[in-house]
mmCIF file of C-alpha atoms in Angstrom:
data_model
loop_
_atom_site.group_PDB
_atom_site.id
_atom_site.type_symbol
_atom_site.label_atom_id
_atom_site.label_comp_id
_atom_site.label_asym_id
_atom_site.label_seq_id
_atom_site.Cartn_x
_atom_site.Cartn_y
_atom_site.Cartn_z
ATOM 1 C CA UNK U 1 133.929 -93.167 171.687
ATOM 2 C CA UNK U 2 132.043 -96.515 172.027
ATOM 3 C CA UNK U 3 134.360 -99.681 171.937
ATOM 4 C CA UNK U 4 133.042 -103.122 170.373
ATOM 5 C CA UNK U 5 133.321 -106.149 172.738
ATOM 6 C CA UNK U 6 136.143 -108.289 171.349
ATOM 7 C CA UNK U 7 135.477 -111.988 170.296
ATOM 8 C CA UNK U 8 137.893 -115.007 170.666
ATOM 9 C CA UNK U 9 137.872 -117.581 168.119
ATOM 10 C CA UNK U 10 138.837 -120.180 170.430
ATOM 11 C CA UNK U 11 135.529 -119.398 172.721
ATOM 12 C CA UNK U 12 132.852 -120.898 170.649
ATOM 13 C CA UNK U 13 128.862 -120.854 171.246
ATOM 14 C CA UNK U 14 125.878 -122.683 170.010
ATOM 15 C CA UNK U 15 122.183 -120.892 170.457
ATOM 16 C CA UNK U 16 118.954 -122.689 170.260
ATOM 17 C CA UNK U 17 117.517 -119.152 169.199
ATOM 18 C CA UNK U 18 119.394 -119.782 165.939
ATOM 19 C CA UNK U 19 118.421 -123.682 165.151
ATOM 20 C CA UNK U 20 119.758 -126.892 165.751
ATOM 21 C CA UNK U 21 123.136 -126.696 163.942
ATOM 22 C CA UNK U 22 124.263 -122.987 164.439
ATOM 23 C CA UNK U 23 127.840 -122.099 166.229
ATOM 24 C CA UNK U 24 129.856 -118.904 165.974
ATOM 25 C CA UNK U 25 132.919 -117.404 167.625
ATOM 26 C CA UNK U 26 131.233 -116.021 171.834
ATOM 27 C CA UNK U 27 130.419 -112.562 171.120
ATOM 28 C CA UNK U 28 127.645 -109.416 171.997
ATOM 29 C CA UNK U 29 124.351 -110.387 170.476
ATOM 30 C CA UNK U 30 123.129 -113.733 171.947
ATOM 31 C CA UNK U 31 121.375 -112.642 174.458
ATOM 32 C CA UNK U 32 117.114 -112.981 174.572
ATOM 33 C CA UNK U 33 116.638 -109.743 172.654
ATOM 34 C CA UNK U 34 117.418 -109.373 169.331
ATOM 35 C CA UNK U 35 121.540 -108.648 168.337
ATOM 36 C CA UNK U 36 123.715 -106.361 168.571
ATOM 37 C CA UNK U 37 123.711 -105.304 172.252
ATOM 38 C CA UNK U 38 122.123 -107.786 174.210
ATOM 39 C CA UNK U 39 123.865 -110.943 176.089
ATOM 40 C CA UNK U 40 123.538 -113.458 178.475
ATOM 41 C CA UNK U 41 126.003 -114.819 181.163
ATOM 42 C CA UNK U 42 128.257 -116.711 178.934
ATOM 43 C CA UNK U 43 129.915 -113.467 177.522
ATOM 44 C CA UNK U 44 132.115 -113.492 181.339
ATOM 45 C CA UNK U 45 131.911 -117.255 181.932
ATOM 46 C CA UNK U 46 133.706 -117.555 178.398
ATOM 47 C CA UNK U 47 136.670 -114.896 178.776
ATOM 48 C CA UNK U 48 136.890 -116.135 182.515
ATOM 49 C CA UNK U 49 137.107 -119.445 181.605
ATOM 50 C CA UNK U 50 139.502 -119.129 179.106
ATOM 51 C CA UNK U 51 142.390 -117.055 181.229
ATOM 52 C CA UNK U 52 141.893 -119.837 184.149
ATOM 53 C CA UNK U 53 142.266 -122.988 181.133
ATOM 54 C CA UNK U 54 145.767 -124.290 181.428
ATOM 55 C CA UNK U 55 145.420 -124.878 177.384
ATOM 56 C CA UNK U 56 145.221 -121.885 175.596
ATOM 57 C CA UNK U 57 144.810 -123.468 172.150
ATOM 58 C CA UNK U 58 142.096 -125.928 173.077
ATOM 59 C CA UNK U 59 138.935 -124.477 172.505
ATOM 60 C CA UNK U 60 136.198 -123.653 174.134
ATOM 61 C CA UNK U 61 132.184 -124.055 173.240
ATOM 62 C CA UNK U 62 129.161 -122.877 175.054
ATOM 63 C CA UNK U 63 126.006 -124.866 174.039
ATOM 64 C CA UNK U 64 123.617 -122.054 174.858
ATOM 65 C CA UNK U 65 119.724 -123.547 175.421
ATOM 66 C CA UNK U 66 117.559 -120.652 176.692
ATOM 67 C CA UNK U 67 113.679 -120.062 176.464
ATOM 68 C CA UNK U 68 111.988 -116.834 178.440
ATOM 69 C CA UNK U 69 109.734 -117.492 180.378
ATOM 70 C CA UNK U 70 110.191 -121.252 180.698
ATOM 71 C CA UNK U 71 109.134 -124.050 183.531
ATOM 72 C CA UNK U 72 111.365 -126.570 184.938
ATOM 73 C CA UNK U 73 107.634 -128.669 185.846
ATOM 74 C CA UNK U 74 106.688 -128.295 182.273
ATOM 75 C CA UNK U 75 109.948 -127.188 179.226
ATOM 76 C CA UNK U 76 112.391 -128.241 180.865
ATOM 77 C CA UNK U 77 110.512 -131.588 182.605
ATOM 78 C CA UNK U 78 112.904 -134.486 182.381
ATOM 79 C CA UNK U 79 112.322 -138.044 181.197
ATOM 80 C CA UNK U 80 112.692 -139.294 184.894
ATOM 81 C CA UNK U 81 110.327 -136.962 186.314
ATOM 82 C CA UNK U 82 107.971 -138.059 183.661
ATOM 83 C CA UNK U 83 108.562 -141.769 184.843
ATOM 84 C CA UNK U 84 108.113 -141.013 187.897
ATOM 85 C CA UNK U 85 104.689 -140.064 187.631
ATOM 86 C CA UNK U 86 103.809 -143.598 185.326
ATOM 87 C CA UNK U 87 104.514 -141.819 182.258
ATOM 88 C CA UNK U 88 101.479 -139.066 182.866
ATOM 89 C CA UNK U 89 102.303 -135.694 182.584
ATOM 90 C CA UNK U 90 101.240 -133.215 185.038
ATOM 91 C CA UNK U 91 98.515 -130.276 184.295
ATOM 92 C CA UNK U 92 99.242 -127.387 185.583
ATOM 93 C CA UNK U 93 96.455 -125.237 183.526
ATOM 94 C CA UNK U 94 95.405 -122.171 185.168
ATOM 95 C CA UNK U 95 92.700 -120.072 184.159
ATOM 96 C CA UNK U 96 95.229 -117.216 182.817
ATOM 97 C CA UNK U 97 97.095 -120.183 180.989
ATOM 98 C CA UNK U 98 96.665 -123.700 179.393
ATOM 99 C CA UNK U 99 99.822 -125.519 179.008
ATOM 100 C CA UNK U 100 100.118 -128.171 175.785
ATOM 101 C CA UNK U 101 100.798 -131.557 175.697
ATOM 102 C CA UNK U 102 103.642 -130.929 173.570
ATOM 103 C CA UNK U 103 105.623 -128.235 176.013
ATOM 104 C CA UNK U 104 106.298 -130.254 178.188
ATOM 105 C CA UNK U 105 109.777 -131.472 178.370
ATOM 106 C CA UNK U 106 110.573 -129.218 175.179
ATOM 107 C CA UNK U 107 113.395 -127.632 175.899
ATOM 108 C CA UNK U 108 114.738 -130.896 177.459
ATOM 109 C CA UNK U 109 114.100 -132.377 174.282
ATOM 110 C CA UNK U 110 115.866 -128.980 172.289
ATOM 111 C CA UNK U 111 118.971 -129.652 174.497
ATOM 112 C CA UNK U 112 119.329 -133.224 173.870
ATOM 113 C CA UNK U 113 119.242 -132.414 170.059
ATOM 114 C CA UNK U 114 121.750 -130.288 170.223
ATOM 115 C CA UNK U 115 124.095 -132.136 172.241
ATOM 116 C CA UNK U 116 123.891 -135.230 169.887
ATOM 117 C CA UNK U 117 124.738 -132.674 166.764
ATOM 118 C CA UNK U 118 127.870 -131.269 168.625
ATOM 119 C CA UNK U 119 128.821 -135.095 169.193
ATOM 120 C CA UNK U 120 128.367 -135.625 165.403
ATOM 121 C CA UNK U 121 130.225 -132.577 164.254
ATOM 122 C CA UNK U 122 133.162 -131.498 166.586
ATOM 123 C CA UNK U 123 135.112 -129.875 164.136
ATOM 124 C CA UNK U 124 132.066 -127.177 162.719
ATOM 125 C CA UNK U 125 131.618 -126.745 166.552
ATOM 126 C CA UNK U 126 134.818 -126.301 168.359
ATOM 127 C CA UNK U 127 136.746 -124.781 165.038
ATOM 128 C CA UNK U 128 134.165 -123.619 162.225
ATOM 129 C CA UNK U 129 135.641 -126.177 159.584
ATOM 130 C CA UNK U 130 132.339 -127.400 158.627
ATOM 131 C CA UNK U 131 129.435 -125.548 157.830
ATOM 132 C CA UNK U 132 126.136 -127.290 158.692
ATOM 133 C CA UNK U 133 123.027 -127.286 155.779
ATOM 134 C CA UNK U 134 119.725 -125.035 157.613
ATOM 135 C CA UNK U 135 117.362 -126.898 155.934
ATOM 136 C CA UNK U 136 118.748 -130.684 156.577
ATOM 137 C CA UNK U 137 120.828 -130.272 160.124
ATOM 138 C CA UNK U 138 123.625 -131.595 158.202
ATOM 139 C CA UNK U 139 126.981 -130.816 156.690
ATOM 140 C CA UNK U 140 127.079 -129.849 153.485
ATOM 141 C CA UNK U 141 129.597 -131.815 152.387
ATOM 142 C CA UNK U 142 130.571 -135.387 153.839
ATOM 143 C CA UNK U 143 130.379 -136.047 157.834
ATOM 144 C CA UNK U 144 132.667 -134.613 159.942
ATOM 145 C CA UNK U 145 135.773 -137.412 160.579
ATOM 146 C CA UNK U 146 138.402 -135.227 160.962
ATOM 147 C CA UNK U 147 137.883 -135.028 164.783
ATOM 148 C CA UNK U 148 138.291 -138.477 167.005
ATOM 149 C CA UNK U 149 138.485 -137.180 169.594
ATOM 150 C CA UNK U 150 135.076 -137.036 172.424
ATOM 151 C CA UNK U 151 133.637 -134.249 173.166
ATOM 152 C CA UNK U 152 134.061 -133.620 176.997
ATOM 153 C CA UNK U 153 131.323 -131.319 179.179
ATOM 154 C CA UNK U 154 133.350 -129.395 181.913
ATOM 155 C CA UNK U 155 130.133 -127.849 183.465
ATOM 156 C CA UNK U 156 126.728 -126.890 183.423
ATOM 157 C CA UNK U 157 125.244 -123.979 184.384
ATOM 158 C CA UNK U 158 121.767 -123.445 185.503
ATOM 159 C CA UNK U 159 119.802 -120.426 185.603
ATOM 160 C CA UNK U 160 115.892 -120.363 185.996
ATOM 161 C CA UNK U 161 113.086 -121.310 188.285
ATOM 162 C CA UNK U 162 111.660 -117.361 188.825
ATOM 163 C CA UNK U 163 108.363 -118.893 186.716
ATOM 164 C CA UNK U 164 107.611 -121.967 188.953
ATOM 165 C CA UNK U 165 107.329 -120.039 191.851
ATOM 166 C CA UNK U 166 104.272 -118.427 190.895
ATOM 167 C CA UNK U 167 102.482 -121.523 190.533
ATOM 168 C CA UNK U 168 101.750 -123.731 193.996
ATOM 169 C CA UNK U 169 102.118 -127.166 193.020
ATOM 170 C CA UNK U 170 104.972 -126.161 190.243
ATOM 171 C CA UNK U 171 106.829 -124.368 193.439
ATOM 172 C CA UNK U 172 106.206 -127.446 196.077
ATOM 173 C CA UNK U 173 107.470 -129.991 193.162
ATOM 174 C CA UNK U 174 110.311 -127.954 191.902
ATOM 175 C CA UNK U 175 113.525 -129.678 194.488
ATOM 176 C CA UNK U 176 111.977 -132.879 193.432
ATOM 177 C CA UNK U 177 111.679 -132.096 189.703
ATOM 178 C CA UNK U 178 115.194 -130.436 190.062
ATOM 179 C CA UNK U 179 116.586 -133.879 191.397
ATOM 180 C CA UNK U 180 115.445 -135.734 188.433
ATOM 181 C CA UNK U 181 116.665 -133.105 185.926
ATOM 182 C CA UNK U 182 120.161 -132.889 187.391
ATOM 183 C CA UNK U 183 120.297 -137.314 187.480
ATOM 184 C CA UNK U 184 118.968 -136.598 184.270
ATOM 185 C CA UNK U 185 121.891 -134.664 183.272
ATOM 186 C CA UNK U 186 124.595 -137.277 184.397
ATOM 187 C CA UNK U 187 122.864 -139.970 182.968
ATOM 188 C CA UNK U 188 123.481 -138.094 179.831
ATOM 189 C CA UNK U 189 126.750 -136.448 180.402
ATOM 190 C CA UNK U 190 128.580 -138.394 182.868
ATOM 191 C CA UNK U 191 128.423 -140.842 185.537
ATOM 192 C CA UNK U 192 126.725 -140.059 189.244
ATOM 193 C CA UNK U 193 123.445 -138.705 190.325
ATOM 194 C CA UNK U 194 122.205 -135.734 192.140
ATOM 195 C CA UNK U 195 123.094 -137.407 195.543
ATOM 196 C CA UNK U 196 124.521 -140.944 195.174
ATOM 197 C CA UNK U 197 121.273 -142.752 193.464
ATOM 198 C CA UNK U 198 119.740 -141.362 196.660
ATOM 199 C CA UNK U 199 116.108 -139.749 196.265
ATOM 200 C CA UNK U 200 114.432 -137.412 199.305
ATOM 201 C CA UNK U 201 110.571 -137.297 198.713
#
C-alpha cells in the first residue's frame, strides 16, 4: 500500500516556480518536475529542522528559488560582481548558446523579490492568514499589520555550480563570483562578508 508524505503546517515554503507571492504548507510536489512526486532538498531540511527547533510552535518557511540549468556567472550574477567589472556584464556566448542581456543576474533579481514580499506579508507566509492577489502581488484585502515582528533568516543553502564548469572562463571566475554572491547575501540578510571585507583575486 503506498503511504502519502505527511505535511506540517508549521513548515511553510515559498516557490519561484509558482510566482512571486505563492506559500503553502512543505510538502511532495515542489520539486523541478511537475507535482505530485517530485521534490527537492527542503522536504528533509524542513522535518529535520523542525525536531532540532527548541520552539515547536514557531514556524518555519523555506523561500525556495530554483532554476535548472542555471549559472552563478550569468542568473544568479550578483550586483557586486557586476560592479566589479565597471558595471559591464560579461559574455559568455558560445557557439551552442547566446546568453541575453536580460539573464543575467535574473534569478538574483527573482530572489530579492521574493524576499521583500515575505518582509511585507509575514502573516500569509509563516501562517496562511492572508491570501496574496496573482495578478497584483498583493493581498487581497488590506496589508498585512497583524505581524510586527521581523522576519529573521536562520540559513541559506546553496546548491549549484554543475553548469559553470563546462564553460572555461565561467569555471576560472566562479570562487570569485561566489565571493561576491555570498557578501552579496549578508549585505542583504545580515551583517559580515564572505571573509571579513577581505577579497582574494
Amino acid at each position: 500500500e503506498r503511504k502519502e508524505f505527511r505535511s506540517n503546517p508549521s513548515i511553510r515554503l515559498t516557490y519561484n516556480k509558482y510566482g512571486i507571492g505563492y506559500a503553502d504548507d512543505l510538502k511532495v510536489g515542489y520539486g523541478p518536475l511537475d507535482p505530485p512526486k517530485f521534490f527537492g532538498p527542503e522536504i528533509g531540511m524542513g522535518w529535520n529542522m523542525k525536531r532540532a527547533s527548541s520552539k515547536e510552535e514557531e514556524p518555519i518557511l523555506f523561500l525556495k528559488c530554483a532554476m535548472s540549468g542555471s549559472h552563478l556567472a550569468v542568473e544568479w550574477l550578483s550586483p557586486s560582481a557586476i560592479a566589479a567589472r565597471g558595471g559591464r556584464l560579461p559574455d559568455y556566448t558560445t557557439p551552442d548558446y547566446t546568453f541575453y542581456e536580460e539573464e543575467y543576474g535574473v534569478m538574483w533579481r527573482t530572489l530579492m523579490e521574493m524576499w521583500e514580499d515575505v518582509q511585507r506579508y509575514p502573516n500569509y507566509y509563516f501562517k496562511g492568514e492572508k491570501k496574496v492577489s496573482s495578478e497584483k502581488n498583493t493581498p487581497s484585502d488590506a496589508e498585512d499589520t497583524q505581524s510586527q515582528k521581523k522576519v529573521e533568516v536562520a540559513g541559506i543553502f546553496w546548491f549549484q555550480g554543475w553548469n559553470d564548469a563546462f564553460n572555461d572562463p565561467m569555471r576560472e571566475l566562479y570562487y570569485k563570483n561566489f565571493r561576491y554572491f555570498v557578501d552579496d547575501l549578508y549585505k542583504t540578510f545580515g551583517s559580515g562578508s564572505s571573509d571579513d571585507g577581505k577579497k582574494n583575486d
